[in-house]
Coordinates of C-alpha atoms in Angstrom, one line a residue:
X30 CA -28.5 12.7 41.0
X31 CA -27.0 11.6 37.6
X32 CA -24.6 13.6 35.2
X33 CA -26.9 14.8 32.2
X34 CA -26.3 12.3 29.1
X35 CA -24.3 14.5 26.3
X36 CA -23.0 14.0 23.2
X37 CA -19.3 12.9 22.8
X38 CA -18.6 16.5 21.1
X39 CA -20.0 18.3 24.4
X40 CA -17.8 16.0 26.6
X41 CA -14.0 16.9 27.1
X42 CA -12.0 20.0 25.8
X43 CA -8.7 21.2 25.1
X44 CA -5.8 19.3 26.2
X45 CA -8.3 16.2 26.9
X46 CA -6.6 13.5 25.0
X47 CA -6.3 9.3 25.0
X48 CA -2.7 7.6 25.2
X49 CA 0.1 9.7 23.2
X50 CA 2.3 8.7 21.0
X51 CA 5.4 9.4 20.5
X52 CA 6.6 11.5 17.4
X53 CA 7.6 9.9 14.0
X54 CA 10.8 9.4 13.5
X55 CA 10.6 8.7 9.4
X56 CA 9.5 11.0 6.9
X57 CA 6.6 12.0 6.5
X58 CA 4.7 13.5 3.7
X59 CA 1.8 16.0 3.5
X60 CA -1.6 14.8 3.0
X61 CA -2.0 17.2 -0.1
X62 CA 1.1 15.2 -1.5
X63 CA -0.6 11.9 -0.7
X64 CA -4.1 12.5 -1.7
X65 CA -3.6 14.9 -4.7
X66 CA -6.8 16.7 -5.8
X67 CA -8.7 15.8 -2.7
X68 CA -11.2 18.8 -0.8
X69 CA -9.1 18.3 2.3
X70 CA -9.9 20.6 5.3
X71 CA -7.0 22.7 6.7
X72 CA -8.8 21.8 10.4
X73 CA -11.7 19.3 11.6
X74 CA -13.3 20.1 14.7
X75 CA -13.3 16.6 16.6
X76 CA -13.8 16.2 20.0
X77 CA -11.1 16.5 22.4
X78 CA -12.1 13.6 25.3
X79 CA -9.6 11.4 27.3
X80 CA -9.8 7.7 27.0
X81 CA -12.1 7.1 30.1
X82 CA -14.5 9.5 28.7
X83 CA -14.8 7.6 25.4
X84 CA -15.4 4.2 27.1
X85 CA -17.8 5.3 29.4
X86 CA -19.7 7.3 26.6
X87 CA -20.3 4.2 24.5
X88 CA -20.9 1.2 27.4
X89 CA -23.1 4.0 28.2
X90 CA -24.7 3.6 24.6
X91 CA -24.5 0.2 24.9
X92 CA -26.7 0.2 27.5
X93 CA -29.2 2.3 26.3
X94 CA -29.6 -0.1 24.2
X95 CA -31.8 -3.6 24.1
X96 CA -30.0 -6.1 22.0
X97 CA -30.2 -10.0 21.9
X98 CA -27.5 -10.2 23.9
X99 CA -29.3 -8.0 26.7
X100 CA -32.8 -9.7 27.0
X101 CA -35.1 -11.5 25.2
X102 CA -35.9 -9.9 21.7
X103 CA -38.9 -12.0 20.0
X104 CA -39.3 -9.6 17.0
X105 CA -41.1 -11.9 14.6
X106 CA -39.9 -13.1 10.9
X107 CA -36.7 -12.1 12.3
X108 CA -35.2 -14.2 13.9
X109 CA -33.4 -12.6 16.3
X110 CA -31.7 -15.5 18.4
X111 CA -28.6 -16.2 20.2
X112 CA -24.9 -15.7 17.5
X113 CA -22.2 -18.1 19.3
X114 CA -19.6 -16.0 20.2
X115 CA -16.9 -18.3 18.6
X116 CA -18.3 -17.6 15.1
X117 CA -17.0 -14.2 15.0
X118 CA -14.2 -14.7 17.1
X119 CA -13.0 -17.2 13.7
X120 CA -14.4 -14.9 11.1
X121 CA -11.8 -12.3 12.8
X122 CA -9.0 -15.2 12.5
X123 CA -6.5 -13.0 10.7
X124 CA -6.4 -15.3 7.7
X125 CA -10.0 -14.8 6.9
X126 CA -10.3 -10.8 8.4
X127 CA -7.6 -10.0 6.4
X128 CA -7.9 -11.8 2.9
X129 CA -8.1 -9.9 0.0
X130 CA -10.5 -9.9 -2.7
X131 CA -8.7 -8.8 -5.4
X132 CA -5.7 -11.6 -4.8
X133 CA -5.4 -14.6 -7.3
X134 CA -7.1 -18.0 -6.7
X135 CA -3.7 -19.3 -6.2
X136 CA -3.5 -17.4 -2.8
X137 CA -6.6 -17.5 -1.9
X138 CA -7.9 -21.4 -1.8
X139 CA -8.5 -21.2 1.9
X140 CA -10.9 -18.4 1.4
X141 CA -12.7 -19.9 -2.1
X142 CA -12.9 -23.4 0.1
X143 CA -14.8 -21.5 2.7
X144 CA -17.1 -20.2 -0.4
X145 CA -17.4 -23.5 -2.3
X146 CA -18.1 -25.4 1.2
X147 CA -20.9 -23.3 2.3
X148 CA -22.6 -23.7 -1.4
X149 CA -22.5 -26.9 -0.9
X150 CA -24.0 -27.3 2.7
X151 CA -26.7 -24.7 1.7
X152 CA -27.5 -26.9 -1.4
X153 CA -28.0 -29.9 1.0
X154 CA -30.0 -28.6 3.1
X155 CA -32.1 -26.7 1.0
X156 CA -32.2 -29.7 -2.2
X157 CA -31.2 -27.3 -4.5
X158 CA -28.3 -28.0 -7.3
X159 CA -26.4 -24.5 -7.2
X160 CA -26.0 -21.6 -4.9
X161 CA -24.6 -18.0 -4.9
X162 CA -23.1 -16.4 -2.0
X163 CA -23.0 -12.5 -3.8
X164 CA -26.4 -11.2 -2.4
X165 CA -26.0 -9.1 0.3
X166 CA -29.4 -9.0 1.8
X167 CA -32.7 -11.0 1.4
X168 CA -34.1 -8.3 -0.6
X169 CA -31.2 -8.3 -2.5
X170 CA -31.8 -12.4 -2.6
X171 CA -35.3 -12.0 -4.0
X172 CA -34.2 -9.6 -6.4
X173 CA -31.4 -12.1 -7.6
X174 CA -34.0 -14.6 -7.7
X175 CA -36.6 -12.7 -9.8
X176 CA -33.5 -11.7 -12.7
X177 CA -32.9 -15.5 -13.0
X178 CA -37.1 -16.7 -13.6
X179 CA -36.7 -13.2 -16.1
X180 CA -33.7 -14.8 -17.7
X181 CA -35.1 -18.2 -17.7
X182 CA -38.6 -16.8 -19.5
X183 CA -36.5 -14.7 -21.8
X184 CA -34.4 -17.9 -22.6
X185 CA -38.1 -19.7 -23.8
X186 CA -39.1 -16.5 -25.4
X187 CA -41.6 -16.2 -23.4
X188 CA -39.7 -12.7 -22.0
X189 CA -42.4 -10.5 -23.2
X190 CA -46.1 -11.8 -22.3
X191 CA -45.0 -12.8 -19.0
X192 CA -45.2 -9.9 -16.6
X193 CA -46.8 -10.5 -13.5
X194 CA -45.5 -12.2 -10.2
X195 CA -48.4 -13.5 -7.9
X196 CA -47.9 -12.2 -4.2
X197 CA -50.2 -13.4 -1.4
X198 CA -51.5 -11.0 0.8
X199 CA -49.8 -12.4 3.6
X200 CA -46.3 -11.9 2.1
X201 CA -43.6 -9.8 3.5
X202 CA -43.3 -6.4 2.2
X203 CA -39.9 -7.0 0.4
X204 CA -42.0 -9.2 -2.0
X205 CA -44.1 -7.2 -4.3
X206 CA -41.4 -4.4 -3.7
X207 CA -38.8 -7.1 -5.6
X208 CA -41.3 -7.9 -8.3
X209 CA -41.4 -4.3 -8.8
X210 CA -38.1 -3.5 -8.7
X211 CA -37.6 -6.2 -11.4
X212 CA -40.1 -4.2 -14.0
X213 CA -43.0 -7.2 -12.9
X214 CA -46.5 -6.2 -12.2
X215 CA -47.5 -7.1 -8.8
X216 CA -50.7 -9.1 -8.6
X217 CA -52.1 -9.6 -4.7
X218 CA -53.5 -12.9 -3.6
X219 CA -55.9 -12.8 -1.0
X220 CA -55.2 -16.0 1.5
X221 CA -58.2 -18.6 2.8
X222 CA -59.8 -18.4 6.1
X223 CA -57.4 -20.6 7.2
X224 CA -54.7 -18.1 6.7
X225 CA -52.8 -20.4 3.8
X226 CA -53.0 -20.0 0.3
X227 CA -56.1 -19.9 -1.5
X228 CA -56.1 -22.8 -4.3
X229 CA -59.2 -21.1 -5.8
X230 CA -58.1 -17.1 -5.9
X231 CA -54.6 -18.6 -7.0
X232 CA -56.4 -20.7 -9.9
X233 CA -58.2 -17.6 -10.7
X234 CA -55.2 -15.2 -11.1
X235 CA -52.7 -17.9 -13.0
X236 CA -52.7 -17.6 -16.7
X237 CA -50.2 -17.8 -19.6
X238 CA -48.3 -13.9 -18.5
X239 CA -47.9 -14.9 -15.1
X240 CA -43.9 -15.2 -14.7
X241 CA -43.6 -16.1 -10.5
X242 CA -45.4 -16.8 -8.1
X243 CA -43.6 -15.5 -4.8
X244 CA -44.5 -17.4 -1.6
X245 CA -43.3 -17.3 2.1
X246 CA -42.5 -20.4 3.9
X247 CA -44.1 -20.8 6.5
X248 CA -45.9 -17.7 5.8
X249 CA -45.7 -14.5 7.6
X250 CA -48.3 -16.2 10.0
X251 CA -46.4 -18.9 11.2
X252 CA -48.7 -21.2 9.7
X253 CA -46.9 -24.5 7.1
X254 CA -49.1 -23.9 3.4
X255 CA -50.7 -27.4 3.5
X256 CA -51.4 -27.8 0.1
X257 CA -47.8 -26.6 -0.6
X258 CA -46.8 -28.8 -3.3
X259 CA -50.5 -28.2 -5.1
X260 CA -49.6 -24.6 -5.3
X261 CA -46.4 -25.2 -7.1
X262 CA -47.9 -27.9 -9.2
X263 CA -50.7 -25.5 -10.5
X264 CA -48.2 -22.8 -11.2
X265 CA -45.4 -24.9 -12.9
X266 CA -48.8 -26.4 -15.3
X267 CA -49.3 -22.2 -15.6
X268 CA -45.7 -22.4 -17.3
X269 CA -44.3 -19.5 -14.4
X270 CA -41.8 -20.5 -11.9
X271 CA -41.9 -20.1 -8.3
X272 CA -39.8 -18.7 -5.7
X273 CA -39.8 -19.1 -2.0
X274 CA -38.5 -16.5 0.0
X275 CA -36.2 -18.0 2.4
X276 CA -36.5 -15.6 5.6
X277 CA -38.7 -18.0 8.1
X278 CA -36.0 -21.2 7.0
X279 CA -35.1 -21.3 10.5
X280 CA -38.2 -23.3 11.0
X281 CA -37.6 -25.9 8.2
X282 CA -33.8 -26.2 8.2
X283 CA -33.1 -30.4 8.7
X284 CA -36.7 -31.1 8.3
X285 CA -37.7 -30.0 4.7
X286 CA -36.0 -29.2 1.4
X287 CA -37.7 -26.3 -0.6
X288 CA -36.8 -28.4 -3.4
X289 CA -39.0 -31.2 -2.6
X290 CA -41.7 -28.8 -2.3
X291 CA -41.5 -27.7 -6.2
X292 CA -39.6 -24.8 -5.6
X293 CA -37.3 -23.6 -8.3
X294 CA -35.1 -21.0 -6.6
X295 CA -35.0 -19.6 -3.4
X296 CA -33.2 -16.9 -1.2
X297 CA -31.8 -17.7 2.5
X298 CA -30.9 -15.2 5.2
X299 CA -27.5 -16.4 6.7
X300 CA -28.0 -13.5 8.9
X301 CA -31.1 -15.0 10.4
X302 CA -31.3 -18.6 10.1
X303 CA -27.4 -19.3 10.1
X304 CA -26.6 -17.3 12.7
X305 CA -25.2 -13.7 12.2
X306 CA -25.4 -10.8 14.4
X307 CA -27.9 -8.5 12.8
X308 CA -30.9 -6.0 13.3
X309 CA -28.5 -3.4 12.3
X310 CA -28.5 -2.6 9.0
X311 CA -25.9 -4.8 8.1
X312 CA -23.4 -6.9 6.9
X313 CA -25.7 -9.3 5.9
X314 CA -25.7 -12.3 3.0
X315 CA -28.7 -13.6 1.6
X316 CA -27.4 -16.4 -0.5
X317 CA -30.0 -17.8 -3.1
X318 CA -30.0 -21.5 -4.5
X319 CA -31.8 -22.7 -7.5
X320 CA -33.1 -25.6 -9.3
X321 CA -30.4 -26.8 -12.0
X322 CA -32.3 -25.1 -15.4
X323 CA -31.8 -22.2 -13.9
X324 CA -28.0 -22.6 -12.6
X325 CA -26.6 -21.5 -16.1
X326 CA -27.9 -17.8 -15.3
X327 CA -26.5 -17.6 -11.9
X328 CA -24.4 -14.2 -11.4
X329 CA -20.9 -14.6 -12.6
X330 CA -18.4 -15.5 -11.2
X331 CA -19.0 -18.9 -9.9
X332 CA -16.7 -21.4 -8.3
X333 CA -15.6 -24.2 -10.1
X334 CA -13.7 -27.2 -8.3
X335 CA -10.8 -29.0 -10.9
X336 CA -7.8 -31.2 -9.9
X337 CA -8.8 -30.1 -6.0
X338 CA -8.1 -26.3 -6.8
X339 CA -10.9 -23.8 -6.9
X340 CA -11.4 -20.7 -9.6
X341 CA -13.6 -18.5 -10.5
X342 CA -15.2 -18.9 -13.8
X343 CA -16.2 -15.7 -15.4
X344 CA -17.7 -17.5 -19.4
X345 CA -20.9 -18.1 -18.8
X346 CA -23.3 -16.7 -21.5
X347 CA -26.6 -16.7 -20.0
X348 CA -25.4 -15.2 -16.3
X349 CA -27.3 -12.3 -15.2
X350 CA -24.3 -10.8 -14.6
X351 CA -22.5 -9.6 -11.3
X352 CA -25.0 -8.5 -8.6
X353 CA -22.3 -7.2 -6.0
X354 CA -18.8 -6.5 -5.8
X355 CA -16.3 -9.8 -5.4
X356 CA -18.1 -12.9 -3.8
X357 CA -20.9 -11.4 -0.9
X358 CA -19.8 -10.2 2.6
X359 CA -17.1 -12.7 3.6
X360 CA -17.4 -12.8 6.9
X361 CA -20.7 -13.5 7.0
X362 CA -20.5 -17.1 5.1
X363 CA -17.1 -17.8 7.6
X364 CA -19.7 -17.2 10.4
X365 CA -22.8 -19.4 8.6
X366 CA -20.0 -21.9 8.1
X367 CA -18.5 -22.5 11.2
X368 CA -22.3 -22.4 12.3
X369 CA -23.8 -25.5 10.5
X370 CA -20.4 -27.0 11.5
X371 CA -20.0 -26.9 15.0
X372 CA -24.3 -28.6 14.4
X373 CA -24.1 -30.7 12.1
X374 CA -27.0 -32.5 11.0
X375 CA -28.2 -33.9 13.9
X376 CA -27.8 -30.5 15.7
X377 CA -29.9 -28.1 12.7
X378 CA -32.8 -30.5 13.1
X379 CA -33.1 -29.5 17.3
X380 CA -32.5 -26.4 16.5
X381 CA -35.5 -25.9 14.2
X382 CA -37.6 -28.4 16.6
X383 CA -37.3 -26.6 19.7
X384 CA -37.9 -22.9 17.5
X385 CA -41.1 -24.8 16.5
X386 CA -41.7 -25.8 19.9
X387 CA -40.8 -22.8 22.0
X388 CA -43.4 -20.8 19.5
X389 CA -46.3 -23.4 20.3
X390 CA -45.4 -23.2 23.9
X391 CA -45.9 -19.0 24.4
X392 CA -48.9 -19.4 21.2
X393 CA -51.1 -21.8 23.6
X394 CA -50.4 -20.1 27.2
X395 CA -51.0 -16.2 25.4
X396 CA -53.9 -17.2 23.7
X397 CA -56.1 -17.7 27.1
X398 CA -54.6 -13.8 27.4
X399 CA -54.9 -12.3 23.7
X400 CA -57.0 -13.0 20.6
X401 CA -55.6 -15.9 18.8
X402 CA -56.9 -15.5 15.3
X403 CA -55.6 -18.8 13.5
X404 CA -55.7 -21.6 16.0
X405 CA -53.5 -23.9 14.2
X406 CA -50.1 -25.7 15.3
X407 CA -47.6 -22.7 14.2
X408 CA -43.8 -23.3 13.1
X409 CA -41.4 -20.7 14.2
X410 CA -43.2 -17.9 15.2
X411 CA -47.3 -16.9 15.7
X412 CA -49.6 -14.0 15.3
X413 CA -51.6 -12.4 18.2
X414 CA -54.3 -9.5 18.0
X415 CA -54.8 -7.2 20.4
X416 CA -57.9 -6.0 19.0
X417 CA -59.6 -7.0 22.5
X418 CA -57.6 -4.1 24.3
X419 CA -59.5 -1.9 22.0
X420 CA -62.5 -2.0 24.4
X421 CA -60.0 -0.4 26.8
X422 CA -59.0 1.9 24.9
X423 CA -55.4 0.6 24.3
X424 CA -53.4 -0.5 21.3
X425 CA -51.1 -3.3 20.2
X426 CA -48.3 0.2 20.3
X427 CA -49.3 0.5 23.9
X428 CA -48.5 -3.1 24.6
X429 CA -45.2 -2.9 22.5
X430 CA -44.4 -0.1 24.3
X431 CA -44.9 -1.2 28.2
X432 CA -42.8 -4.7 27.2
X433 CA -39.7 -2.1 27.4
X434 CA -40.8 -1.7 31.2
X435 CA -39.9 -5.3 31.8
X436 CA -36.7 -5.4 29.5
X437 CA -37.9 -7.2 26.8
X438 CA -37.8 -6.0 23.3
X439 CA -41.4 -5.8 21.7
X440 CA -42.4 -8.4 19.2
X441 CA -43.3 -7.2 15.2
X442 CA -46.2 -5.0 15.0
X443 CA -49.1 -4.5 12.5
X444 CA -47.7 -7.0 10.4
X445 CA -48.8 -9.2 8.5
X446 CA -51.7 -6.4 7.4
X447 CA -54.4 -9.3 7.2
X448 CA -54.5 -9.6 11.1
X449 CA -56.0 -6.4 13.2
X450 CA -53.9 -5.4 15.8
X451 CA -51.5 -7.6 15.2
X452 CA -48.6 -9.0 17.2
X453 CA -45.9 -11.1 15.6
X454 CA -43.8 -13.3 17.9
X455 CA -41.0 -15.1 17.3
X456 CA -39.1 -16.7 20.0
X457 CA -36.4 -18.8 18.6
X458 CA -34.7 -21.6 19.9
X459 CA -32.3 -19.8 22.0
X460 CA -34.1 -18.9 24.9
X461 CA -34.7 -20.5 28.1
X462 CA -37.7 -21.6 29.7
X463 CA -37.9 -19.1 32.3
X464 CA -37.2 -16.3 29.6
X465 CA -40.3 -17.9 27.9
X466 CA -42.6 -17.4 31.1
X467 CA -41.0 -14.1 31.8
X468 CA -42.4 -13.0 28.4
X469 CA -45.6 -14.9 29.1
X470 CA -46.2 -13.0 32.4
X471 CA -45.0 -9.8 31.1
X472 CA -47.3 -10.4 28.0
X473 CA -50.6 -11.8 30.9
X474 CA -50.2 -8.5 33.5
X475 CA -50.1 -6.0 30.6
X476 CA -53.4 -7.5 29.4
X477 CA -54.7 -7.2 33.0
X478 CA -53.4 -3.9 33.3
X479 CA -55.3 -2.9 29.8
X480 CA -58.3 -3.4 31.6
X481 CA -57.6 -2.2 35.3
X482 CA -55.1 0.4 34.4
X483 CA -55.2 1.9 30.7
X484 CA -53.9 5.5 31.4
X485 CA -50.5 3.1 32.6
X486 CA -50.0 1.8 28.9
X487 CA -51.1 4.5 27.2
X488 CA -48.1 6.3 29.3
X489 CA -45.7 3.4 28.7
X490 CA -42.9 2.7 28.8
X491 CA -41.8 3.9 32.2
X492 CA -38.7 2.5 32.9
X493 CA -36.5 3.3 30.2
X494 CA -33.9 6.5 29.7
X495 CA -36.4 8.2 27.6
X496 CA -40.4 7.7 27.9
X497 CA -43.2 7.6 25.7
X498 CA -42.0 10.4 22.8
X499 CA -44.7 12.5 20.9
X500 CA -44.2 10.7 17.5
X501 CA -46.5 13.6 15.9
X502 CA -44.4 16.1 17.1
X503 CA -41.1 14.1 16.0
X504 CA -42.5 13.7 12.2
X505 CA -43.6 17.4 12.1
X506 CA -40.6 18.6 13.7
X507 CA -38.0 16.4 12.3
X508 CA -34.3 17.6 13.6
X509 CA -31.4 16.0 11.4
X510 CA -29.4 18.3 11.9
X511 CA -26.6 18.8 15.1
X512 CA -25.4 22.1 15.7
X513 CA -22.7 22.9 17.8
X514 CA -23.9 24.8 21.5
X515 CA -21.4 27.2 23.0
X516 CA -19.3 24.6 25.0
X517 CA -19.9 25.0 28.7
X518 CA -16.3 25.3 30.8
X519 CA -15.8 22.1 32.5
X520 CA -15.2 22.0 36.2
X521 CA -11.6 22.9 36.0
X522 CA -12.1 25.4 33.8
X523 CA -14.8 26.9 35.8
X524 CA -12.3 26.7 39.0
X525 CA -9.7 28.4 37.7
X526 CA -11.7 30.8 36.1
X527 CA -13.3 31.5 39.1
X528 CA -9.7 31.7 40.6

């Protein structure tokens, strides 16, 4: 018999309390005093737990919880692989966790060299001439990348007749939500058989307002665009620019340069490919490079490098102006930094050869299991459909679902929209082969059980704290709101009341 999970508030009472301190012995002032004009409360109802309560609450959490450092987490297009430890461990270095943004460049050349020498790595290995670390996000990348083709276009007087970006239908979500976003009109492409671009339907919708053409690579099906450096051709003779959004880099990182590829600016997700603990919500960095007519309308500031110091330079006429406060999240380009280091070149290339290779591997033994629906070589990651299971009865949810019961995190589901059913998978490079072939068997007995055994997935998952929830019920019943229960007396209490 277990104790009933509860919320930290309904845990402890009076008098339960961690380590005390003892009393100040300088003066003090009142809070009113300090923070004049504030809505302060004259009480806050926290909970009163001892220290022991409080750890076990959140490992507790914690292992509630499936994260990448608990089991295998093959979520595709995001690249959720294996953070060295040691990266955090020297973003938290107290000269780097506690450097502040607003000191001069004077002070502050260790940080600005950390800056200046990440640009440069991620212009290497990307072939670009500039980069920005101030994006946050990859959406926040694209978006940075979409106000420098507008600038650019603007610059040409072109700014007014060119007003739509050219997404293909394979693209992540992000993308025509960008071009949006931006004041663009969104035109769909609609991809080949093969699952690549179409040359023909991308001929068809190119003309003289077409401003971008936004293109995933490799694509949200795993698949390399063959005719890559066609596509860029026809849309640089179309007079639009075109921009590569950077999140699947983690297949291409040592082995191609966007660059080469025609690209003209590009966002990268140092939370994904550079290796930053994520899935979260955040801190993230999504630092975008570009070609060099396009570095003078880079976001201001931008580093500059003169008689071996480094300062900002704010002048620059043609910037799009700042797109976050200070320079990006720090301690994200420390850990991306101390990443590509501790590789090197050498090391990148494996690291994007054995994601390739690990993808191929689980792609060719799962398709004797699942519908395979482009048969290609993939890169990084692959796309199954379960559409099979349907004669069952079951869903690609159910699968999802019952993966839980054998502590692996299920892959990306119903995405990309041009595949039925579908399941994205992404191993990465960080996992072992018999974390592979767990998947794989996992993966081979829920297809068997789909057809021997349907009630089983429809029930899933079985194994975990809380089963299969009524997602009906949860939308049309939505709580959001917590509200305090009569606390129940805790055992002492209850003695001594009893008493």
């Amino acid at each position: 018999m277990n104790l009933e999970r509860r919320l930290l508030i309904e845990q402890g009472g009076p008098g339960h309390r961690g380590p005390s301190l003892p009393a100040c012995d300088v003066p003090t002032r009142p809070l009113a005093q300090l923070l004049p004009g504030a809505r302060l409360r004259a009480s806050l109802d926290l909970p009163q737990v001892s220290e022991p309560e409080v750890v076990r609450h959140f490992i507790e959490l914690s292992i509630l919880n499936h994260h990448i450092d608990r089991g295998f987490y093959p979520l595709g297009s995001c690249t959720m692989k294996h953070n060295p430890k040691i990266n955090d461990e020297i973003a938290a270095a107290h000269g780097f966790a506690r450097a502040h943004p607003l000191s001069s460049d004077a002070v502050s050349q260790g940080a600005l060299r950390v800056i200046h020498e990440l640009q440069k790595a991620l212009a290497e290995i990307t072939g670009f001439a500039a980069v920005t670390t101030q994006p946050a996000a990859g959406a926040q990348g694209e978006m940075t990348g979409l106000l420098l083709i507008r600038a650019w276009h603007r610059a040409r007087g072109e700014g007014d007749k060119r007003h739509f970006v050219l997404v293909p239908d394979s693209a992540h979500g992000t993308n025509p939500a960008t071009s949006t976003l931006v004041g663009f009109e969104t035109v769909t492409v609609p991809s080949s058989e093969a699952g690549t671009v179409s040359l023909d339907a991308l001929s068809k919708a190119l003309d003289d307002r077409t401003a971008a053409v936004m293109l995933t690579v490799p694509n949200t099906l795993g698949l390399f665009e063959p005719q890559i450096r066609e596509v860029t051709a026809m849309a640089h003779r179309a007079g639009a620019q075109v921009y590569m959004d950077g999140a699947n880099m983690n297949a291409l990182v040592g082995l191609v340069k966007p660059a080469d590829l025609g690209f003209d600016v590009m966002h990268i997700n140092l939370h994904k490919t550079f290796s930053t603990p994520h899935g979260g919500g955040g801190p993230g960095a999504g630092p975008v490079a570009v070609a060099k007519h396009l570095e003078p309308f880079l976001p201001t500031p931008v580093l500059h490098e003169s008689d071996g110091m480094l300062r900002w330079i704010h002048d620059r006429p043609q910037t799009i102006g700042r797109i976050h406060s200070f320079h990006g999240n720090f301690g994200i380009l420390v850990r991306a930094l101390v990443y590509l280091s501790s590789l090197g070149p050498e090391g990148l290339r494996q690291v994007s050869r054995t994601a390739i290779l690990n993808a191929n591997y689980l792609m060719r033994r799962l398709q004797k299991s699942y519908e395979l629906p482009y048969e290609q070589a993939c890169m990084h990651e692959f796309v199954l459909s379960g559409r099979r299971l349907r004669a069952h009865g079951i869903k690609t949810l159910d699968v999802a679902k019952r993966l839980l019961d054998f502590g692996v995190h299920a892959p990306t589901v119903y995405f990309p929209l041009i595949v039925e059913e579908a399941l994205m998978i992404e191993p990465t490079e960080t996992e072992t082969l018999d974390r592979l072939d767990h998947f794989a068997e996992a993966m081979e007995r829920i297809a068997r059980e789909a057809a021997e055994n349907p009630d089983l997935l429809r029930d899933a998952p079985l194994t975990t704290p809380i089963s299969r929830l009524d997602e009906g019920r949860a939308a049309r019943e939505l709580k959001l709101h917590w509200k305090a229960a009569k606390a129940a007396p805790s055992p002492a209490q209850a003695m001594t009341s009893r008493a």
